[in-house]
Coordinates of C-alpha atoms in Angstrom, one line a residue:
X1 CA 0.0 0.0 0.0
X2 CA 1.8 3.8 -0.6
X3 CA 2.8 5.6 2.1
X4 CA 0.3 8.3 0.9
X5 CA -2.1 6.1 1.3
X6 CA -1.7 5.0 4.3
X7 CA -1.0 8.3 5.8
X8 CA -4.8 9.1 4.7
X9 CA -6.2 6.0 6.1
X10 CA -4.6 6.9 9.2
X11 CA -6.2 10.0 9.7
X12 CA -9.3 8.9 8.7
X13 CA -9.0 6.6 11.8
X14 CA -8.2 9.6 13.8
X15 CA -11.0 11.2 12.7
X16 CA -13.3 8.3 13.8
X17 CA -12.1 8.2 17.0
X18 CA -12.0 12.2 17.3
X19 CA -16.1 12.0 15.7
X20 CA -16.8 8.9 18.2
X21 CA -15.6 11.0 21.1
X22 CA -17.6 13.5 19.9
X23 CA -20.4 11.5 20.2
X24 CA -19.9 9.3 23.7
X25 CA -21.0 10.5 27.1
X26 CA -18.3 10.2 29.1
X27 CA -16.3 11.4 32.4
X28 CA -13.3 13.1 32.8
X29 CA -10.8 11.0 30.5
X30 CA -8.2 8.5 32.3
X31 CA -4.2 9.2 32.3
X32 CA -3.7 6.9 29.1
X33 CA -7.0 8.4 27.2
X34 CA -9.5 5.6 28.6
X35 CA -12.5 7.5 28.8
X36 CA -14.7 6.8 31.6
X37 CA -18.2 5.7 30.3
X38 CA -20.6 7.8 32.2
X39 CA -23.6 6.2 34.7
X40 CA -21.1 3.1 35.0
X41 CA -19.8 2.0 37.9
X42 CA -16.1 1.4 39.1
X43 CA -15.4 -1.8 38.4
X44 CA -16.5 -1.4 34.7
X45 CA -14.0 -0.9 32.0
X46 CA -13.4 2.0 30.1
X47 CA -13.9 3.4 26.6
X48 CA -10.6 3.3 24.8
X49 CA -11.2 3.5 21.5
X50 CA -13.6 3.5 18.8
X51 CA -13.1 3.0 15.2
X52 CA -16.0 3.3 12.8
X53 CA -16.9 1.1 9.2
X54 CA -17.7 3.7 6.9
X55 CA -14.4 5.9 7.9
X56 CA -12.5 3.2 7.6
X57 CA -13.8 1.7 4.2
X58 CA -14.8 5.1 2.9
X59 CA -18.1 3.9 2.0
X60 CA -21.3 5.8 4.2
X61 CA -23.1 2.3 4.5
X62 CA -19.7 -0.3 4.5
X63 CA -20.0 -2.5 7.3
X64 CA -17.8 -5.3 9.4
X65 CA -18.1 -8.9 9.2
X66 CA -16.4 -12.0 10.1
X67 CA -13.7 -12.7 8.2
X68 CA -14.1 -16.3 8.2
X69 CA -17.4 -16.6 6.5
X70 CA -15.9 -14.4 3.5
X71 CA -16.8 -12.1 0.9
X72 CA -18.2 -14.0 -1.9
X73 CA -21.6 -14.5 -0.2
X74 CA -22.5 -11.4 2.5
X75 CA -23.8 -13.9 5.6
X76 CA -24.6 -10.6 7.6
X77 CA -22.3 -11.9 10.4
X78 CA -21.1 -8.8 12.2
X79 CA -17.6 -9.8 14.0
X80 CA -13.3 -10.0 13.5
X81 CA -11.0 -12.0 14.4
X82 CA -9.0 -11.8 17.5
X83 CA -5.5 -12.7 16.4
X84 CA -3.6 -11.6 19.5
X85 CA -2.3 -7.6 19.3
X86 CA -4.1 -7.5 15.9
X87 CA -8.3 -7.6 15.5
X88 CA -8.6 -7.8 12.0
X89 CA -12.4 -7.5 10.1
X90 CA -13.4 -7.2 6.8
X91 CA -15.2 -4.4 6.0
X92 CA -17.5 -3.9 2.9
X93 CA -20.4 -2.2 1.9
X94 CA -23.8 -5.0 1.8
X95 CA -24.5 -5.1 -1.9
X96 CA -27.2 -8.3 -1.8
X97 CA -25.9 -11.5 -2.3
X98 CA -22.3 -10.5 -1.7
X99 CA -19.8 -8.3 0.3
X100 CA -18.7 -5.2 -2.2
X101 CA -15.6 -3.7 -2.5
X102 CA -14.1 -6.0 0.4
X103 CA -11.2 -5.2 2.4
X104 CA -9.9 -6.7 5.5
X105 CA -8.6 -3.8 7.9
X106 CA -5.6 -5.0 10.9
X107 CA -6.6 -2.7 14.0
X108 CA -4.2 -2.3 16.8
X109 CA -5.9 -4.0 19.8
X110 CA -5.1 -1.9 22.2
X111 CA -4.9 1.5 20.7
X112 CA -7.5 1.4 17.9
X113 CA -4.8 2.5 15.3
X114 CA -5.3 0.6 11.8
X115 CA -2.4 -0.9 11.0
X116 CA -2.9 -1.7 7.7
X117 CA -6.0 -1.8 4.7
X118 CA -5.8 -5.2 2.5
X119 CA -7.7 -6.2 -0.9
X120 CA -10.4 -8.9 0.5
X121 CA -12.7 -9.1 -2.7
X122 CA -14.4 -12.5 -3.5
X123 CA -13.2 -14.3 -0.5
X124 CA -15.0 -17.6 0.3
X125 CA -14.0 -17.6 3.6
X126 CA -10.6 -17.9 6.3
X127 CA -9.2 -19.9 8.8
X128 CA -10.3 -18.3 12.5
X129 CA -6.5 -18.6 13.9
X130 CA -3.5 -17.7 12.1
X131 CA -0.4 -20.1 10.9
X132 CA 3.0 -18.4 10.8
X133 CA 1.7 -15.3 11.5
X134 CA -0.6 -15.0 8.5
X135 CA -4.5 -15.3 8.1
X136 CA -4.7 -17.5 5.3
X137 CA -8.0 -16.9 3.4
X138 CA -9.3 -18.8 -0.4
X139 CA -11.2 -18.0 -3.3
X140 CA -14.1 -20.0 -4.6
X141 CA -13.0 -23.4 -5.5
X142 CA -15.2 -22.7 -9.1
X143 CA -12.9 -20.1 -9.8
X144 CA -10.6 -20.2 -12.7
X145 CA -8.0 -19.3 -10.6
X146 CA -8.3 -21.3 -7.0
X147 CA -6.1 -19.1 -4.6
X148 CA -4.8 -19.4 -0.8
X149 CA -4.5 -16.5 0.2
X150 CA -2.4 -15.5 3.3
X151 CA -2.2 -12.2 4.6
X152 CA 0.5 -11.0 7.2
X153 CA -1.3 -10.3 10.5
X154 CA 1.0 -7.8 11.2
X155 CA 1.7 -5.2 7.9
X156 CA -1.7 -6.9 5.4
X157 CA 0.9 -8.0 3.2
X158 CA -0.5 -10.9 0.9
X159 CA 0.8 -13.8 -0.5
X160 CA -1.1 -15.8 -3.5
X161 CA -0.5 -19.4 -3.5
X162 CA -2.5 -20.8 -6.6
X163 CA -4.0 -24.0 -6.0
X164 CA -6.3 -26.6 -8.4
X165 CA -8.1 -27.6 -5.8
X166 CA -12.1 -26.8 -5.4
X167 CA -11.5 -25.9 -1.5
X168 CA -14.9 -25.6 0.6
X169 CA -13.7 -25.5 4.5
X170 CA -10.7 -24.5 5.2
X171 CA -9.1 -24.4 9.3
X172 CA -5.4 -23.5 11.7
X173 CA -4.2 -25.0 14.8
X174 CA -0.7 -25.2 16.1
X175 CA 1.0 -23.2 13.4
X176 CA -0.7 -25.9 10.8
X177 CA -2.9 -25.4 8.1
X178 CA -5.7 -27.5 6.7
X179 CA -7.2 -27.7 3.5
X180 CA -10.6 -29.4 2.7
X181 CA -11.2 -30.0 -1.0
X182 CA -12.8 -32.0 -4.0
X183 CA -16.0 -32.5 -5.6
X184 CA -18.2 -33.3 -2.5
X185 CA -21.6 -34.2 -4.5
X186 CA -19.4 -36.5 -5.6
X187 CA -17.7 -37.8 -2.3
X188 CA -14.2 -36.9 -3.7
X189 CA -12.8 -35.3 -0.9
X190 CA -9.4 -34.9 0.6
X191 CA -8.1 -32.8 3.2
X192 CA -4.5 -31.3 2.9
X193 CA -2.1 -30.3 6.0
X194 CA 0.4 -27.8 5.7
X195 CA 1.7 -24.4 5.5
X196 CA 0.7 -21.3 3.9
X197 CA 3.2 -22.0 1.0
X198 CA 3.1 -25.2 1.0
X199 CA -0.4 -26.3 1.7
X200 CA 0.2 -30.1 1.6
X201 CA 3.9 -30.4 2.9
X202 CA 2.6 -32.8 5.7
X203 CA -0.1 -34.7 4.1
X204 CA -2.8 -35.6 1.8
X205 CA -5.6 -37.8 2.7
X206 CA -8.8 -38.7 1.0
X207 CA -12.6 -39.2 2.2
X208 CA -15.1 -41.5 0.3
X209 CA -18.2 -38.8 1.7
X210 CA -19.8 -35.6 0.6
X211 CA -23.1 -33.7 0.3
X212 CA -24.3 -30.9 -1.5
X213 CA -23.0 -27.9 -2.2
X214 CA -25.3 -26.3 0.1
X215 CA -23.8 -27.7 2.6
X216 CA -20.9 -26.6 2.9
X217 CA -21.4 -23.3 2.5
X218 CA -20.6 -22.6 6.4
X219 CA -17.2 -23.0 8.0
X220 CA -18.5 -26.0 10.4
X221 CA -17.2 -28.5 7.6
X222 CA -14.0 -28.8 9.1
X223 CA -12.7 -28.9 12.7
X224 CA -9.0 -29.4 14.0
X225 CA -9.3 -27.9 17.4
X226 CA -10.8 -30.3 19.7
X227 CA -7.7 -32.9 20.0
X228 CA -8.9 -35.2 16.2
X229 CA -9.7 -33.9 13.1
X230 CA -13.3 -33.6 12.2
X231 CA -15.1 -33.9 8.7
X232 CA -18.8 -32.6 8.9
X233 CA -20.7 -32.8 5.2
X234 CA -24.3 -33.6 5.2
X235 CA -24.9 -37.0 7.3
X236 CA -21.7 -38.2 6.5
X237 CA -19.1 -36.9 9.6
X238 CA -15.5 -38.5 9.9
X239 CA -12.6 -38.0 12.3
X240 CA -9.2 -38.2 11.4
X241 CA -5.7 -38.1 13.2
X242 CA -4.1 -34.4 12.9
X243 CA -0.8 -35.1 12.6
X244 CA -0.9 -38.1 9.5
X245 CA -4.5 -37.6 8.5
X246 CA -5.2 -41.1 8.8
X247 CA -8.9 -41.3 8.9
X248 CA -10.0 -42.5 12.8
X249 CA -13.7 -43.6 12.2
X250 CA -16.8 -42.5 10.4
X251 CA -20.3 -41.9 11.2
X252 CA -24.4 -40.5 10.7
X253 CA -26.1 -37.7 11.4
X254 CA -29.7 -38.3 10.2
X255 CA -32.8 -36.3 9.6
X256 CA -32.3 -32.9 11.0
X257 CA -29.5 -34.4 13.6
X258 CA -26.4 -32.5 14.1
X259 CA -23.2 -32.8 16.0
X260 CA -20.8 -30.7 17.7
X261 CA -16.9 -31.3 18.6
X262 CA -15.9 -30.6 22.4
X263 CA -12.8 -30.7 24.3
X264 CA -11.0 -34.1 24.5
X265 CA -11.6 -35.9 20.6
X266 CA -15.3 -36.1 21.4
X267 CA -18.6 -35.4 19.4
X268 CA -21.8 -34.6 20.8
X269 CA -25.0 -35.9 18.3
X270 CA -28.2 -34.8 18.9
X271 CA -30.8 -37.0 17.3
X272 CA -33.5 -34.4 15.7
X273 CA -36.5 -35.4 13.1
X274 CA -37.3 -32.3 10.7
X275 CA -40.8 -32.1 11.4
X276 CA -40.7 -29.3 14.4
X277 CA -37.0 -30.5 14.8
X278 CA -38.2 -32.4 17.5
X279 CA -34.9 -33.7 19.7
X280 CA -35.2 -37.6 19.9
X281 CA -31.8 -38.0 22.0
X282 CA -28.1 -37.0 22.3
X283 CA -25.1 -39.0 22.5
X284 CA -22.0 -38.9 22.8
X285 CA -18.5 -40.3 20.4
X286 CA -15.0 -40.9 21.5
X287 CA -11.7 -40.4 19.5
X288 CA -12.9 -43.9 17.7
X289 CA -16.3 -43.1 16.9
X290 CA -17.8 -45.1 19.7
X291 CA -20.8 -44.5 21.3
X292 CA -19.4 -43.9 25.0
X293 CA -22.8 -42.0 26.5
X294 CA -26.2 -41.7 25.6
X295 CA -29.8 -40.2 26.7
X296 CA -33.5 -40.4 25.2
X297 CA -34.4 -37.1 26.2
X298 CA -35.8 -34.7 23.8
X299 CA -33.6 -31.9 25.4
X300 CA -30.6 -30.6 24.3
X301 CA -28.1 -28.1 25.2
X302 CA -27.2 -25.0 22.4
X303 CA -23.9 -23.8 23.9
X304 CA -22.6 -20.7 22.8
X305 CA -19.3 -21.2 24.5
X306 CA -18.0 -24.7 25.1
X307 CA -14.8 -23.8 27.3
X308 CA -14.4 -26.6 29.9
X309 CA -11.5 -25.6 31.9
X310 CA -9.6 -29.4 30.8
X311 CA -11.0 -32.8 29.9
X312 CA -11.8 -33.3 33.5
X313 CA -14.8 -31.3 33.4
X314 CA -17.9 -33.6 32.4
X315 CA -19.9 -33.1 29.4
X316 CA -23.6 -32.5 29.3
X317 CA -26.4 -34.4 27.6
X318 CA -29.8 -33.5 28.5
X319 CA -30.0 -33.5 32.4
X320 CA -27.1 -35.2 33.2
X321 CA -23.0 -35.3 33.3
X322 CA -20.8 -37.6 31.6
X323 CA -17.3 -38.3 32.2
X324 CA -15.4 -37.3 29.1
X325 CA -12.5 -40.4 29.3
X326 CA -15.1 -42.8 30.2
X327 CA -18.6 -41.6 29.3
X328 CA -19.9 -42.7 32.8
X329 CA -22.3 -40.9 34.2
X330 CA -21.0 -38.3 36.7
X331 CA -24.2 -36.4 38.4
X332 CA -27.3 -35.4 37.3
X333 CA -29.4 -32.4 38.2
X334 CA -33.4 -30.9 37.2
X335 CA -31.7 -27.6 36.4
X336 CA -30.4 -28.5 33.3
X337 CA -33.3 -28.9 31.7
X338 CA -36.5 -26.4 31.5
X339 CA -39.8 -26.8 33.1
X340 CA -42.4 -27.9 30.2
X341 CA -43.1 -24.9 27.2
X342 CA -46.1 -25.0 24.5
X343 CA -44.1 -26.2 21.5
X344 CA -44.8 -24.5 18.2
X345 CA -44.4 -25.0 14.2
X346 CA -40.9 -23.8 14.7
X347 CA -40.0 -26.1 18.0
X348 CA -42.0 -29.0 18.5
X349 CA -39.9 -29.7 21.8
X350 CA -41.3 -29.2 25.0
X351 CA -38.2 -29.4 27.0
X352 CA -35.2 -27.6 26.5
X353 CA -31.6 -28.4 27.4
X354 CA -31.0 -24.6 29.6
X355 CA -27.5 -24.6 29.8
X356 CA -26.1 -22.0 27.5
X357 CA -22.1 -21.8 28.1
X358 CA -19.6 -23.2 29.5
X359 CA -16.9 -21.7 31.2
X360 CA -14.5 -23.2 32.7
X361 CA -15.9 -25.9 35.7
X362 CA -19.2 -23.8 35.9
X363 CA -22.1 -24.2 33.6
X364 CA -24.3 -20.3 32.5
X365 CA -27.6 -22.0 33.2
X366 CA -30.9 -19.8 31.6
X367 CA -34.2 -20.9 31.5
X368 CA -36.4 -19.3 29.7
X369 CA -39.7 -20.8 30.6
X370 CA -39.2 -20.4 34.2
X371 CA -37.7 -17.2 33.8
X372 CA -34.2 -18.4 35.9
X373 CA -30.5 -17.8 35.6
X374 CA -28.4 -20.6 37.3
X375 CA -24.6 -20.9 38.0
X376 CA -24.1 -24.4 38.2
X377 CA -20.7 -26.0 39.6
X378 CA -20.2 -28.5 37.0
X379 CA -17.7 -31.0 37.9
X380 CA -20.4 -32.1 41.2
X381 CA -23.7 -30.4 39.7
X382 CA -24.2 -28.1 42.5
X383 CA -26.2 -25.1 42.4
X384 CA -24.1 -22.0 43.1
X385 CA -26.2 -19.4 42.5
X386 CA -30.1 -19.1 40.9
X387 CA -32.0 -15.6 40.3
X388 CA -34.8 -14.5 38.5
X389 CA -33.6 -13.8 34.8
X390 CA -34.8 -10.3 34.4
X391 CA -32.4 -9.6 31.5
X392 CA -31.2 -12.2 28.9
X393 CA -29.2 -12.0 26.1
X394 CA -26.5 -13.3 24.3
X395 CA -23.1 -14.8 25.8
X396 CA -20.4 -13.7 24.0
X397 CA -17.5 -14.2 26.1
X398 CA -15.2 -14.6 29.1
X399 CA -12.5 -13.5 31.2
X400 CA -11.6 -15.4 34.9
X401 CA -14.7 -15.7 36.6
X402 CA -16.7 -12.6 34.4
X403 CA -19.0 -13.9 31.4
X404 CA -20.1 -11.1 29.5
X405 CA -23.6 -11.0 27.5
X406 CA -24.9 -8.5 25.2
X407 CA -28.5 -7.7 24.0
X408 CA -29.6 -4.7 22.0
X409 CA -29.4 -2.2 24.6
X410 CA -25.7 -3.1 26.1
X411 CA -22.8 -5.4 27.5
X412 CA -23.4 -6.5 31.0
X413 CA -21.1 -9.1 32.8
X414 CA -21.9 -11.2 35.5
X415 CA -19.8 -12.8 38.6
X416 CA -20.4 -16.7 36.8
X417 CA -19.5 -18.5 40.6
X418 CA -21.7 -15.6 42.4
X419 CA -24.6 -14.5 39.6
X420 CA -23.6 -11.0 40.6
X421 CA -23.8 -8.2 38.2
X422 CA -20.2 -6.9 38.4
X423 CA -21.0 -3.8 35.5
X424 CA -23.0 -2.6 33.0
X425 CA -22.4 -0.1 29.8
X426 CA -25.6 1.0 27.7
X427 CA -24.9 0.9 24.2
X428 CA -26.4 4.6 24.4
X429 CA -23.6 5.6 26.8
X430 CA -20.8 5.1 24.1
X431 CA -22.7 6.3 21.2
X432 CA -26.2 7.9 20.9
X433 CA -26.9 6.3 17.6
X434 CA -29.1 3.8 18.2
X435 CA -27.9 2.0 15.5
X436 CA -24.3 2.2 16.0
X437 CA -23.6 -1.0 18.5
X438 CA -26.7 -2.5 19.3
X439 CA -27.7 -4.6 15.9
X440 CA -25.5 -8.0 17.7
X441 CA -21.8 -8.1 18.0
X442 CA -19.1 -10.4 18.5
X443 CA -16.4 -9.4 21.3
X444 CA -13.2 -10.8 22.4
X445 CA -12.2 -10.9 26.6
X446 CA -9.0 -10.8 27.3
X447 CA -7.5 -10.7 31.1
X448 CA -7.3 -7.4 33.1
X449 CA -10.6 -6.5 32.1
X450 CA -9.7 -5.5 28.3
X451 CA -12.4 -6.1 25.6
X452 CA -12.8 -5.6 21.7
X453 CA -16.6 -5.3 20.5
X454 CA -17.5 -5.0 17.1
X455 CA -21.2 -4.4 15.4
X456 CA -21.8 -4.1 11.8
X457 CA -21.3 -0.4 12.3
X458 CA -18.5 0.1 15.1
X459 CA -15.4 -1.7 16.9
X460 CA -15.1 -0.3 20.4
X461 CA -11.7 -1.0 22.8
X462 CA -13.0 -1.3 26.8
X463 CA -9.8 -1.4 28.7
X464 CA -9.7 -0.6 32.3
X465 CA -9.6 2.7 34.4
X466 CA -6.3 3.3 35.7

């Protein structure tokens, strides 16, 4: 990028912050420019920067997204990726079916600052970690010219690595990179391990399975971060060892059944027909595919965070606890499921699995029917804590003990071992447009009370009072 050019786009973030400031309600500003957010108590973190989409694009109605879900097709996913003193976003401006005039844009964690502006046009999506330093990122597999492409998480520089391969998922963990490809309405798949410039240096294995198209349109095709390897297309799912690729074992999902990876090689299925998408059971696969714990209940758990402190901490199916090495049951507590509801067309279940994260060895507990919030102490299934849910919203992440959740008016956290409110920050506090932060977000938590938030239309740095 010229110098000139970046010299402009650095202003331009100058002027955000300098508009943004214009617009926040704050105190008297801390000794390193945190910004105390006013009607907020003491304990909550401060405003330390804010950068906004359209000065950063240059487009009045460009917006963020997640990088990972690309730029081919515009999912409407709001969000970045956290990739340690870098947040980087794309940012385009909604255009219908795709994301126009795509960059992705490296923003300095902790000051705001953009550190650099890349190309990110007709992306079909990126890996959520980086390997060597570099987001690697693809182009359609339909392409004429099939393309990694990795760009330097620190400076945006890019490197092309043409490919012949029609790649549909693509994943990082441990400095490793890997590759799914092939013709999956076909079931001529293989999945590729390596690095960004050499994509298959450390193997190449193939998968009789596949789907359509459709289907693999998400980024849940693939997972490598759960201790195995994990292929998810259509019914068909397969696991495989990450270091030769050797596939481990294969598997259903039937129906409207779906299945999730957790900590320790295992996979949680949860048995659904399509009709209502009526739960019939859950179970439960080890690192061989077997079926190590099961349940008939018709409720399952939707976790938006599945952070288990280690493998010691049991997994959940329906209202009871499994141990993760053995599948044995561990406990089993009434909490963890909800009190009866009315199904409808859209949820034919009349028991829901409540537990909504995990963090660490205590379970975010919400039940919606009865209107309850429950900490729940999961390694012996102990209550902690239980209050009337008065406010519920989304759980978007975690630091130590605080879980912070976020619904269109703000970001509250809550004490997850007490249930106590430790602080809140209206959206309207840090910007009074009611459309700047409150259309759902994706933040990042990071120790000593630091946070990144992004909406479609803002990224805000919350870093603590000094």
């Amino acid at each position: 990028m010229p110098r000139e050019k970046r010299n402009l786009l650095g202003a331009a973030i100058a002027a955000a912050v300098t508009t943004a400031g214009a617009v926040v309600v704050i105190a008297q500003a801390d000794g390193d420019g945190t910004r105390k957010i006013t009607g907020t108590v003491d304990a909550a973190p401060g405003l330390g920067w804010t950068v906004e989409a359209r000065i950063v694009h240059g487009h009045e109605s460009a917006q963020f997204r997640d990088p990972v879900y690309g730029s081919e097709y515009d999912w409407g996913m709001p969000g970045f990726l956290d990739l340690g003193d870098t947040v980087v976003a794309l940012v385009g401006v909604p255009g219908g079916m795709d994301l126009e005039d795509a960059y992705l844009v490296g923003v300095d964690a902790d000051s705001g600052q953009m550190r650099w502006r890349s190309p990110a046009g007709d992306l079909a999506g990126c890996a959520d970690s980086a390997v060597d330093a570099t987001l690697v990122c693809f182009t359609p597999g339909w392409s004429d010219d099939p393309t990694l492409v990795g760009y330097d998480v620190a400076t945006g520089e890019i490197a092309r690595v043409p490919t012949e391969w029609g790649t549909f998922a693509i994943a990082a963990a441990d400095d490793r990179l890997y590759v799914a490809e092939g013709s999956v309405e076909d079931d001529d798949v293989r999945v590729h391990a390596g690095n960004v410039l050499d994509p298959d240096a450390y193997f190449t294995r193939a998968f009789d399975m596949g789907t359509g198209w459709d289907d693999t349109a998400l980024p849940d095709a693939l997972d490598v971060i759960h201790g195995q390897g994990l292929l998810m297309l259509g019914t068909d799912l397969a696991g495989f060892d990450l270091d030769a690729g050797a596939e481990t074992w294969t598997a259903q999902v039937d129906g409207c059944s779906h299945a999730q990876p957790t900590l320790g090689a295992l996979v949680v299925r949860v048995h659904a027909e399509c009709e209502g998408n009526r739960v019939t059971g859950s179970d439960l696969l080890d690192r061989t595919g077997a079926v190590i714990a099961a349940t008939g209940s018709a409720a399952a758990h939707s976790l938006a965070i599945d952070d288990p402190i280690d493998d010691t901490v049991p997994v959940l199916l329906a209202d009871g606890a499994y141990d993760r090495a053995t599948g044995d049951p561990v406990w089993s507590a009434p909490d963890l499921v909800s009190v009866p509801r009315e199904p409808d067309e859209y949820n034919a279940n009349t028991r829901l699995g409540t537990v909504r994260a995990v963090l660490g060895d205590v379970g975010l507990s919400t039940d919606h029917t009865a209107h309850t919030e429950t900490g729940i102490d999961l390694r012996t299934g102990t209550v902690l804590w239980q209050s009337v849910s008065e406010r519920s919203g989304t759980v978007l992440g975690h630091t130590g003990d605080l879980v912070v959740q976020s619904d269109y008016t703000g970001l509250w956290a809550l004490d997850v071992r007490t249930g106590d409110l430790v602080w809140d920050i209206p959206f309207r506090a840090v910007n009074d447009d009611p459309d700047a932060l409150g259309n759902g977000g994706t933040l990042s938590a990071h120790p000593g009370d630091r946070y990144v938030y992004a909406s479609a239309r803002s990224m805000i740095g919350l870093r603590p009072l000094r």
